[in-house]
Amino acid sequence: MKKNQMLLGVAALALVMGAAPAFADDKAVDAAAPAAAAPADSSEVDALIIIGQGQSRQIQTLNSDAIGLQAAGTSALKAIDKLPGVTFQSADAFGAYEWSTRISIRGFNQNQLGFTLDGVPLGDMSYGNHNGLHISRAIASENIGRVELAQGAGALGTASTSNLGGTLQFFSRDPQETLGGEIDVTGGSDNMHRVFGRFETGAIQQLGGLRGYISIADQKSDKWKGGGEQKQRQYDAKLVMPLGERGDLTGFYHRSERREQDYQDMSFAMIKRLGRDWDNTQPNWALAVAAARAYQTGTALPAPFATVDDAYYAGAGIRDDDLYGASLNLNITDRVKLDATAYQHKNKGQGLWYTPYVASPGFGTTGSTAAPLSIRTTEYDIDRGGLTAGLTVDLGAHRLSGGFWHEVNNFNQARRFYAETAAAPSRDPLDFQSNPFFTQWQYSFETKTTTGHIEDEWTLTDALKVNFGFKTIKVTNGVKTVVGNALSGEIESKDNFLPQVGFVYKASSDFEVFGGYTENMGAYVSAATSGPFASQDQARVNYIAQTLKPESSQTFELGGRYRTERFQGVAAVYHVTFDNRLLAVAQGSAIQGNAPVLSNVGSVETKGVELAGTYRLTDAWSLYGAYTYNDSKYQDNVVAQDGTIRARTKGKTVVNTPKNIFKGEIAFDQAGFFGKLGVAYTDKRYYTYENIGGQAPSTTVADLTMGYRFAEQGWGKGLEVQVNVTNLTDKDYISTIGSGGFVNSDATGEAMTVLPAPPRQVYLSVKKRF
């Protein structure tokens, strides 16, 4: 079965190509007949941000033009930061450094949200991902056609079991009808360079109108502080075969080779003592070895170290991903439509750092060349495949839809150590490491996911439309031991009825009211570093399987949308109850050394207001603004099994959740010249559950885009020049919090879990379309 899955991507593309001649014969009947119209490119919308008119949920759509105004290579996650309810942080200018990226929506953190690309599940996009991959690896940003954000609840058919909060759906752009392509070249701060090229076949009439593209993106940049670099190469391909008037068949393939060196997690105390530009010691190998030797021998640390954790030699994340499959969109009749996608994802990854806590074998023995440190890795191998399918039946006043998603995910995770030499580093941290001297543990996991949904969208009148339906989820997590403490067994997450109801009422041609209620459940995680199996203790896993409940949420929304020729806006209020929150809770006193037990620790209540609007002042000038007030509070203290209070969280603000967020933009576009000035205010945030210390101050940050599009004739046709300036005022502030995890309290500022934002960065892009 696995061998068959490995061939899925090749078969998908071959299927499209193989189907082409048959449809070419249909075309040959009337060569003069016009080609069937291709589906509209997903970027063809009438504004950069579309506020979800006609939807019963709070939804906004960001198109490819808005993404293109960001610096080349910028993650689409950073682009949607301007939308209401969203908080995004990263320690790099592109929002693509995965260790540091954090997105929060209405009080839910990244691993409690849902993410898909063209309907294919991306998992929870956490750093040590067990069930997917980050959007910055899934597709080059230049190939994204649009991004759709549902702040409160995604559609019932969304392929996710983590979307307790919002859902982000990314859609790739379709191949164009005409032969052509694009070449973009970018350079800028910290020796950054990026080259992107895409070739478009156009519609090939001899093959039934088959069209496709293939693209390559290559990016490399030094870190903005410390030594090391961050680089990535991506390959994307897409083929679309029109099926006459009936629909289309699509094949896709995405490959990413990502190599990024880490910034050192810092604490407020470290920043005060060492400065914001402190980082790991690379390329100073001697300093890293001296610090590790001092730790191993119990002697004084070299200056300026106060602890051995002040810096390591380096850390890195290495990921190779292949994502491929095929999609069918078929109008069976005028009233019945089928959508189906089969996909396969393979990942190989290592997260590593040079640890002073474990010396290389032989250190301290006479004549040994071994270093007093070693490389510690957490290694990931994902092999998952699945199928999503949906059927829509239009019965006039009723529009019935239903579908399912099934996935089998085989995930292997290991912790290993690799030797180093004292005189000089013998390994490249941006290479996959091999020949370990010790495997601490290794586990294999199988996760089987099945969801189903059914929904009715009922048009009662021309003005009033309601929708109601439900979905069902069943996820089974199994574990087997390869190396380490014996673990076996299964844990199940299941709910047969998760309802969603909503309405939209068009009060006038300009104004509509919408509202809805949604219930959701988050499935357990299959990993040795998080979730039910993280204790790596069979007795505790057995206890968890019998007592734990999956996290769940209930979301209410009510709002209004107003749209005229020059203005579109939305106002919404929401209330969310988040139950059965999961947290690893310490048991007994510290000296007992008991492993924490994953436990349900109560509820979170969230209430808030979201406002957003775009106003076109003139044909050339426009204003955009978004304001969010979000109040997320823990409703319970964290209590151990023996009744001891481990964290006094009741009534405290949820971590990484600012109360007030404001985003504003002024944009200009006329006679080839274009520009955008964006300003973002983010209120204070906590990385402490008890809100004792650990507060990142509020920030106001500005970004600037300027450019010129040459006339669509002569040598300048399709040519564009763009300059991006991030952190325009060179603001010194804390971006990512919780990089090293959240803690109960941190009154002295010693928790190493914050990352400073990069300083002002400047990038120049030259883009040519042909």
CSV table of N, CA, C and O in Angstrom, one decimal, residues 665-755:
chain,number,residue,atom,x,y,z
A,665,GLU,N,-3.7,50.8,7.2
A,665,GLU,CA,-2.9,51.0,6.0
A,665,GLU,C,-3.4,52.1,5.2
A,665,GLU,O,-4.6,52.4,5.1
A,666,ILE,N,-2.5,52.8,4.5
A,666,ILE,CA,-2.9,53.8,3.5
A,666,ILE,C,-2.1,53.3,2.3
A,666,ILE,O,-0.9,53.0,2.3
A,667,ALA,N,-2.9,53.3,1.1
A,667,ALA,CA,-2.3,52.7,-0.1
A,667,ALA,C,-2.5,53.7,-1.3
A,667,ALA,O,-3.5,54.4,-1.3
A,668,PHE,N,-1.6,53.6,-2.2
A,668,PHE,CA,-1.7,54.5,-3.4
A,668,PHE,C,-1.3,53.6,-4.6
A,668,PHE,O,-0.4,52.8,-4.6
A,669,ASP,N,-2.1,53.8,-5.7
A,669,ASP,CA,-1.8,53.1,-7.0
A,669,ASP,C,-2.3,53.9,-8.1
A,669,ASP,O,-3.6,54.0,-8.3
A,670,GLN,N,-1.4,54.5,-8.9
A,670,GLN,CA,-1.8,55.3,-10.1
A,670,GLN,C,-0.6,55.5,-11.0
A,670,GLN,O,0.5,55.7,-10.6
A,671,ALA,N,-0.9,55.4,-12.3
A,671,ALA,CA,0.0,55.7,-13.3
A,671,ALA,C,1.3,54.9,-13.2
A,671,ALA,O,2.4,55.4,-13.4
A,672,GLY,N,1.2,53.7,-12.7
A,672,GLY,CA,2.3,52.8,-12.6
A,672,GLY,C,2.9,52.8,-11.2
A,672,GLY,O,3.6,51.9,-10.8
A,673,PHE,N,2.8,54.0,-10.5
A,673,PHE,CA,3.4,54.1,-9.2
A,673,PHE,C,2.4,53.4,-8.1
A,673,PHE,O,1.2,53.6,-8.2
A,674,PHE,N,3.0,52.7,-7.2
A,674,PHE,CA,2.2,52.2,-6.1
A,674,PHE,C,2.9,52.2,-4.8
A,674,PHE,O,4.2,52.2,-4.8
A,675,GLY,N,2.2,52.2,-3.7
A,675,GLY,CA,2.8,52.2,-2.4
A,675,GLY,C,1.9,51.8,-1.3
A,675,GLY,O,0.6,51.9,-1.5
A,676,LYS,N,2.4,51.4,-0.2
A,676,LYS,CA,1.5,51.1,1.0
A,676,LYS,C,2.3,51.3,2.2
A,676,LYS,O,3.5,50.9,2.4
A,677,LEU,N,1.7,52.0,3.2
A,677,LEU,CA,2.3,52.2,4.5
A,677,LEU,C,1.4,51.5,5.5
A,677,LEU,O,0.2,51.9,5.6
A,678,GLY,N,1.9,50.5,6.2
A,678,GLY,CA,1.1,49.8,7.2
A,678,GLY,C,1.6,50.0,8.6
A,678,GLY,O,2.8,50.0,8.8
A,679,VAL,N,0.7,50.1,9.5
A,679,VAL,CA,1.0,50.3,10.9
A,679,VAL,C,0.2,49.3,11.8
A,679,VAL,O,-1.0,49.1,11.5
A,680,ALA,N,0.9,48.6,12.7
A,680,ALA,CA,0.3,47.6,13.5
A,680,ALA,C,0.6,47.9,15.0
A,680,ALA,O,1.7,48.0,15.4
A,681,TYR,N,-0.5,48.0,15.8
A,681,TYR,CA,-0.4,48.1,17.2
A,681,TYR,C,-0.8,46.8,17.9
A,681,TYR,O,-1.9,46.3,17.6
A,682,THR,N,0.0,46.2,18.7
A,682,THR,CA,-0.3,45.0,19.5
A,682,THR,C,-0.1,45.3,20.9
A,682,THR,O,0.9,45.7,21.4
A,683,ASP,N,-1.2,45.0,21.7
A,683,ASP,CA,-1.2,45.2,23.1
A,683,ASP,C,-0.2,44.3,23.8
A,683,ASP,O,0.3,43.3,23.2
A,684,LYS,N,0.0,44.5,25.1
A,684,LYS,CA,0.9,43.6,25.9
A,684,LYS,C,0.4,42.2,25.9
A,684,LYS,O,-0.8,41.9,25.7
A,685,ARG,N,1.4,41.2,26.0
A,685,ARG,CA,1.1,39.8,26.0
A,685,ARG,C,1.9,39.1,27.1
A,685,ARG,O,3.0,39.6,27.4
A,686,TYR,N,1.3,38.0,27.6
A,686,TYR,CA,2.0,37.3,28.7
A,686,TYR,C,2.5,35.9,28.1
A,686,TYR,O,1.8,35.3,27.3
A,687,TYR,N,3.6,35.5,28.6
A,687,TYR,CA,4.0,34.1,28.4
A,687,TYR,C,3.9,33.3,29.7
A,687,TYR,O,4.3,32.2,29.8
A,688,THR,N,3.3,33.9,30.8
A,688,THR,CA,3.1,33.2,32.1
A,688,THR,C,1.6,33.0,32.3
A,688,THR,O,0.8,33.9,32.1
A,689,TYR,N,1.3,31.7,32.7
A,689,TYR,CA,-0.1,31.4,32.9
A,689,TYR,C,-0.7,32.2,34.0
A,689,TYR,O,-1.9,32.5,34.0
A,690,GLU,N,0.1,32.5,35.1
A,690,GLU,CA,-0.4,33.2,36.2
A,690,GLU,C,-0.3,34.7,36.1
A,690,GLU,O,-0.7,35.5,37.0
A,691,ASN,N,0.2,35.2,34.9
A,691,ASN,CA,0.4,36.6,34.7
A,691,ASN,C,1.3,37.3,35.7
A,691,ASN,O,1.1,38.5,36.0
A,692,ILE,N,2.2,36.5,36.3
A,692,ILE,CA,3.2,37.0,37.2
A,692,ILE,C,4.5,37.1,36.5
A,692,ILE,O,5.2,36.1,36.2
A,693,GLY,N,4.9,38.3,36.1
A,693,GLY,CA,6.1,38.5,35.2
A,693,GLY,C,5.7,38.0,33.8
A,693,GLY,O,4.6,37.6,33.5
A,694,GLY,N,6.8,38.0,33.0
A,694,GLY,CA,6.6,37.4,31.6
A,694,GLY,C,5.6,38.2,30.8
A,694,GLY,O,4.9,37.6,30.0
A,695,GLN,N,5.7,39.5,30.9
A,695,GLN,CA,4.8,40.4,30.0
A,695,GLN,C,5.7,41.1,28.9
A,695,GLN,O,6.6,41.8,29.2
A,696,ALA,N,5.3,40.8,27.7
A,696,ALA,CA,5.9,41.5,26.6
A,696,ALA,C,5.2,42.8,26.4
A,696,ALA,O,4.0,42.8,26.2
A,697,PRO,N,5.9,44.0,26.4
A,697,PRO,CA,5.2,45.2,26.3
A,697,PRO,C,4.5,45.4,25.0
A,697,PRO,O,4.7,44.7,24.0
A,698,SER,N,3.5,46.3,24.9
A,698,SER,CA,2.8,46.7,23.7
A,698,SER,C,3.8,47.3,22.7
A,698,SER,O,4.8,47.8,23.0
A,699,THR,N,3.5,47.1,21.4
A,699,THR,CA,4.4,47.6,20.3
A,699,THR,C,3.6,48.2,19.2
A,699,THR,O,2.4,47.9,19.0
A,700,THR,N,4.2,49.2,18.5
A,700,THR,CA,3.7,49.8,17.3
A,700,THR,C,4.8,49.7,16.2
A,700,THR,O,5.9,50.2,16.4
A,701,VAL,N,4.5,49.0,15.1
A,701,VAL,CA,5.4,48.7,14.1
A,701,VAL,C,4.9,49.1,12.8
A,701,VAL,O,3.7,48.9,12.5
A,702,ALA,N,5.8,49.7,11.9
A,702,ALA,CA,5.4,50.1,10.6
A,702,ALA,C,6.2,49.4,9.5
A,702,ALA,O,7.4,49.1,9.7
A,703,ASP,N,5.5,49.1,8.4
A,703,ASP,CA,6.2,48.5,7.2
A,703,ASP,C,5.8,49.4,6.0
A,703,ASP,O,4.7,50.0,5.9
A,704,LEU,N,6.7,49.5,5.0
A,704,LEU,CA,6.5,50.3,3.8
A,704,LEU,C,6.8,49.5,2.6
A,704,LEU,O,7.8,48.8,2.5
A,705,THR,N,5.9,49.7,1.6
A,705,THR,CA,6.1,49.2,0.2
A,705,THR,C,6.0,50.3,-0.8
A,705,THR,O,5.1,51.1,-0.7
A,706,MET,N,7.0,50.3,-1.7
A,706,MET,CA,6.9,51.3,-2.8
A,706,MET,C,7.3,50.6,-4.1
A,706,MET,O,8.2,49.7,-4.1
A,707,GLY,N,6.7,51.0,-5.2
A,707,GLY,CA,7.1,50.4,-6.5
A,707,GLY,C,6.6,51.1,-7.7
A,707,GLY,O,5.9,52.1,-7.6
A,708,TYR,N,7.0,50.5,-8.9
A,708,TYR,CA,6.6,51.1,-10.1
A,708,TYR,C,6.4,50.0,-11.1
A,708,TYR,O,7.2,49.1,-11.3
A,709,ARG,N,5.2,50.0,-11.8
A,709,ARG,CA,4.9,49.0,-12.9
A,709,ARG,C,5.1,49.8,-14.2
A,709,ARG,O,4.5,50.8,-14.5
A,710,PHE,N,5.9,49.2,-15.1
A,710,PHE,CA,6.2,49.9,-16.4
A,710,PHE,C,5.0,49.7,-17.3
A,710,PHE,O,4.2,48.8,-17.1
A,711,ALA,N,5.0,50.6,-18.3
A,711,ALA,CA,3.9,50.5,-19.3
A,711,ALA,C,3.7,49.2,-19.9
A,711,ALA,O,4.8,48.5,-20.2
A,712,GLU,N,2.5,48.8,-20.2
A,712,GLU,CA,2.3,47.5,-20.8
A,712,GLU,C,2.5,47.5,-22.3
A,712,GLU,O,1.7,47.0,-23.1
A,713,GLN,N,3.7,48.0,-22.7
A,713,GLN,CA,4.1,48.0,-24.1
A,713,GLN,C,5.6,48.2,-24.2
A,713,GLN,O,6.2,48.7,-23.3
A,714,GLY,N,6.2,47.8,-25.3
A,714,GLY,CA,7.6,48.0,-25.5
A,714,GLY,C,8.4,47.1,-24.5
A,714,GLY,O,8.0,46.1,-24.0
A,715,TRP,N,9.6,47.6,-24.3
A,715,TRP,CA,10.6,46.8,-23.5
A,715,TRP,C,10.1,46.6,-22.0
A,715,TRP,O,10.5,45.7,-21.3
A,716,GLY,N,9.3,47.6,-21.5
A,716,GLY,CA,8.9,47.5,-20.1
A,716,GLY,C,7.7,46.7,-19.9
A,716,GLY,O,7.2,46.6,-18.7
A,717,LYS,N,7.1,46.0,-20.9
A,717,LYS,CA,5.9,45.3,-20.7
A,717,LYS,C,6.1,44.2,-19.7
A,717,LYS,O,7.0,43.3,-19.8
A,718,GLY,N,5.3,44.1,-18.6
A,718,GLY,CA,5.4,43.1,-17.6
A,718,GLY,C,6.5,43.3,-16.6
A,718,GLY,O,6.7,42.4,-15.7
A,719,LEU,N,7.1,44.5,-16.6
A,719,LEU,CA,8.2,44.7,-15.7
A,719,LEU,C,7.8,45.5,-14.5
A,719,LEU,O,7.0,46.5,-14.7
A,720,GLU,N,8.2,45.2,-13.3
A,720,GLU,CA,7.8,45.8,-12.1
A,720,GLU,C,9.0,45.9,-11.1
A,720,GLU,O,9.8,44.9,-11.0
A,721,VAL,N,9.2,47.0,-10.5
A,721,VAL,CA,10.2,47.2,-9.5
A,721,VAL,C,9.5,47.5,-8.1
A,721,VAL,O,8.6,48.3,-8.1
A,722,GLN,N,10.0,46.8,-7.1
A,722,GLN,CA,9.3,47.0,-5.8
A,722,GLN,C,10.4,47.0,-4.7
A,722,GLN,O,11.3,46.3,-4.7
A,723,VAL,N,10.2,48.0,-3.7
A,723,VAL,CA,11.1,48.1,-2.5
A,723,VAL,C,10.2,47.8,-1.3
A,723,VAL,O,9.1,48.4,-1.2
A,724,ASN,N,10.7,47.0,-0.4
A,724,ASN,CA,10.0,46.7,0.9
A,724,ASN,C,10.9,47.1,2.0
A,724,ASN,O,12.1,46.8,2.0
A,725,VAL,N,10.4,47.8,3.0
A,725,VAL,CA,11.1,48.2,4.2
A,725,VAL,C,10.3,47.6,5.4
A,725,VAL,O,9.2,48.1,5.6
A,726,THR,N,10.8,46.7,6.1
A,726,THR,CA,10.1,46.1,7.2
A,726,THR,C,10.7,46.8,8.5
A,726,THR,O,11.8,47.2,8.5
A,727,ASN,N,9.8,46.9,9.5
A,727,ASN,CA,10.2,47.6,10.7
A,727,ASN,C,10.8,49.0,10.4
A,727,ASN,O,11.9,49.3,10.7
A,728,LEU,N,10.0,49.8,9.7
A,728,LEU,CA,10.4,51.1,9.2
A,728,LEU,C,11.1,52.0,10.1
A,728,LEU,O,12.1,52.6,9.8
A,729,THR,N,10.6,52.0,11.4
A,729,THR,CA,11.2,53.0,12.4
A,729,THR,C,12.3,52.3,13.2
A,729,THR,O,12.8,52.9,14.2
A,730,ASP,N,12.7,51.1,12.8
A,730,ASP,CA,13.8,50.3,13.5
A,730,ASP,C,13.4,50.2,15.0
A,730,ASP,O,14.3,50.3,15.9
A,731,LYS,N,12.2,49.7,15.2
A,731,LYS,CA,11.7,49.5,16.6
A,731,LYS,C,12.4,48.3,17.3
A,731,LYS,O,12.6,47.3,16.7
A,732,ASP,N,12.8,48.5,18.5
A,732,ASP,CA,13.4,47.5,19.3
A,732,ASP,C,12.3,46.9,20.2
A,732,ASP,O,11.8,47.5,21.1
A,733,TYR,N,11.9,45.7,19.9
A,733,TYR,CA,10.7,45.1,20.6
A,733,TYR,C,10.8,43.6,20.6
A,733,TYR,O,11.6,43.0,19.8
A,734,ILE,N,10.0,43.0,21.5
A,734,ILE,CA,9.9,41.5,21.6
A,734,ILE,C,8.9,41.1,20.6
A,734,ILE,O,7.7,41.5,20.6
A,735,SER,N,9.2,40.2,19.7
A,735,SER,CA,8.3,39.6,18.7
A,735,SER,C,7.7,38.3,19.3
A,735,SER,O,6.6,38.3,19.8
A,736,THR,N,8.4,37.2,19.2
A,736,THR,CA,7.9,35.9,19.6
A,736,THR,C,8.0,35.7,21.1
A,736,THR,O,9.0,36.0,21.7
A,737,ILE,N,6.9,35.3,21.7
A,737,ILE,CA,6.9,34.8,23.1
A,737,ILE,C,6.5,33.4,23.1
A,737,ILE,O,5.7,32.9,22.3
A,738,GLY,N,7.0,32.6,24.1
A,738,GLY,CA,6.6,31.2,24.2
A,738,GLY,C,7.5,30.3,23.3
A,738,GLY,O,7.1,29.2,23.1
A,739,SER,N,8.6,30.8,22.8
A,739,SER,CA,9.4,30.0,21.9
A,739,SER,C,10.0,28.8,22.6
A,739,SER,O,10.2,27.8,22.0
A,740,GLY,N,10.3,29.0,23.9
A,740,GLY,CA,10.7,27.9,24.7
A,740,GLY,C,9.6,27.3,25.6
A,740,GLY,O,9.9,26.6,26.6
A,741,GLY,N,8.4,27.6,25.3
A,741,GLY,CA,7.2,27.2,26.1
A,741,GLY,C,6.7,28.2,27.0
A,741,GLY,O,7.4,29.2,27.3
A,742,PHE,N,5.5,28.0,27.5
A,742,PHE,CA,4.9,28.9,28.5
A,742,PHE,C,5.2,28.4,29.9
A,742,PHE,O,5.3,27.2,30.1
A,743,VAL,N,5.3,29.3,30.8
A,743,VAL,CA,5.6,28.9,32.2
A,743,VAL,C,4.5,29.5,33.2
A,743,VAL,O,3.8,30.4,32.8
A,744,ASN,N,4.5,29.0,34.4
A,744,ASN,CA,3.5,29.4,35.3
A,744,ASN,C,3.7,30.9,35.7
A,744,ASN,O,2.8,31.7,35.7
A,745,SER,N,5.0,31.2,36.1
A,745,SER,CA,5.3,32.6,36.5
A,745,SER,C,6.8,32.8,36.2
A,745,SER,O,7.6,31.9,36.1
A,746,ASP,N,7.2,34.1,36.1
A,746,ASP,CA,8.6,34.4,35.8
A,746,ASP,C,8.8,35.8,36.4
A,746,ASP,O,9.2,36.8,35.6
A,747,ALA,N,8.7,36.0,37.7
A,747,ALA,CA,8.9,37.3,38.3
A,747,ALA,C,10.3,37.9,38.0
A,747,ALA,O,10.4,39.1,38.0
A,748,THR,N,11.3,37.1,37.9
A,748,THR,CA,12.7,37.6,37.8
A,748,THR,C,13.1,37.6,36.3
A,748,THR,O,14.2,38.0,36.0
A,749,GLY,N,12.2,37.2,35.4
A,749,GLY,CA,12.6,37.3,34.0
A,749,GLY,C,13.6,36.3,33.5
A,749,GLY,O,14.4,36.6,32.6
A,750,GLU,N,13.7,35.1,34.1
A,750,GLU,CA,14.8,34.2,33.7
A,750,GLU,C,14.3,33.1,32.7
A,750,GLU,O,15.2,32.4,32.2
A,751,ALA,N,13.1,33.0,32.3
A,751,ALA,CA,12.6,32.0,31.4
A,751,ALA,C,13.1,32.4,30.0
A,751,ALA,O,12.8,33.4,29.5
A,752,MET,N,13.8,31.4,29.4
A,752,MET,CA,14.4,31.6,28.0
A,752,MET,C,13.3,31.3,27.0
A,752,MET,O,13.3,30.1,26.5
A,753,THR,N,12.4,32.2,26.7
A,753,THR,CA,11.3,31.9,25.9
A,753,THR,C,10.8,33.1,25.1
A,753,THR,O,9.6,33.1,24.6
A,754,VAL,N,11.7,34.1,24.8
A,754,VAL,CA,11.3,35.2,24.0
A,754,VAL,C,12.4,35.4,22.9
A,754,VAL,O,13.5,35.0,23.1
A,755,LEU,N,12.0,36.0,21.8
A,755,LEU,CA,12.8,36.3,20.7
A,755,LEU,C,12.6,37.8,20.3
A,755,LEU,O,11.5,38.1,20.0
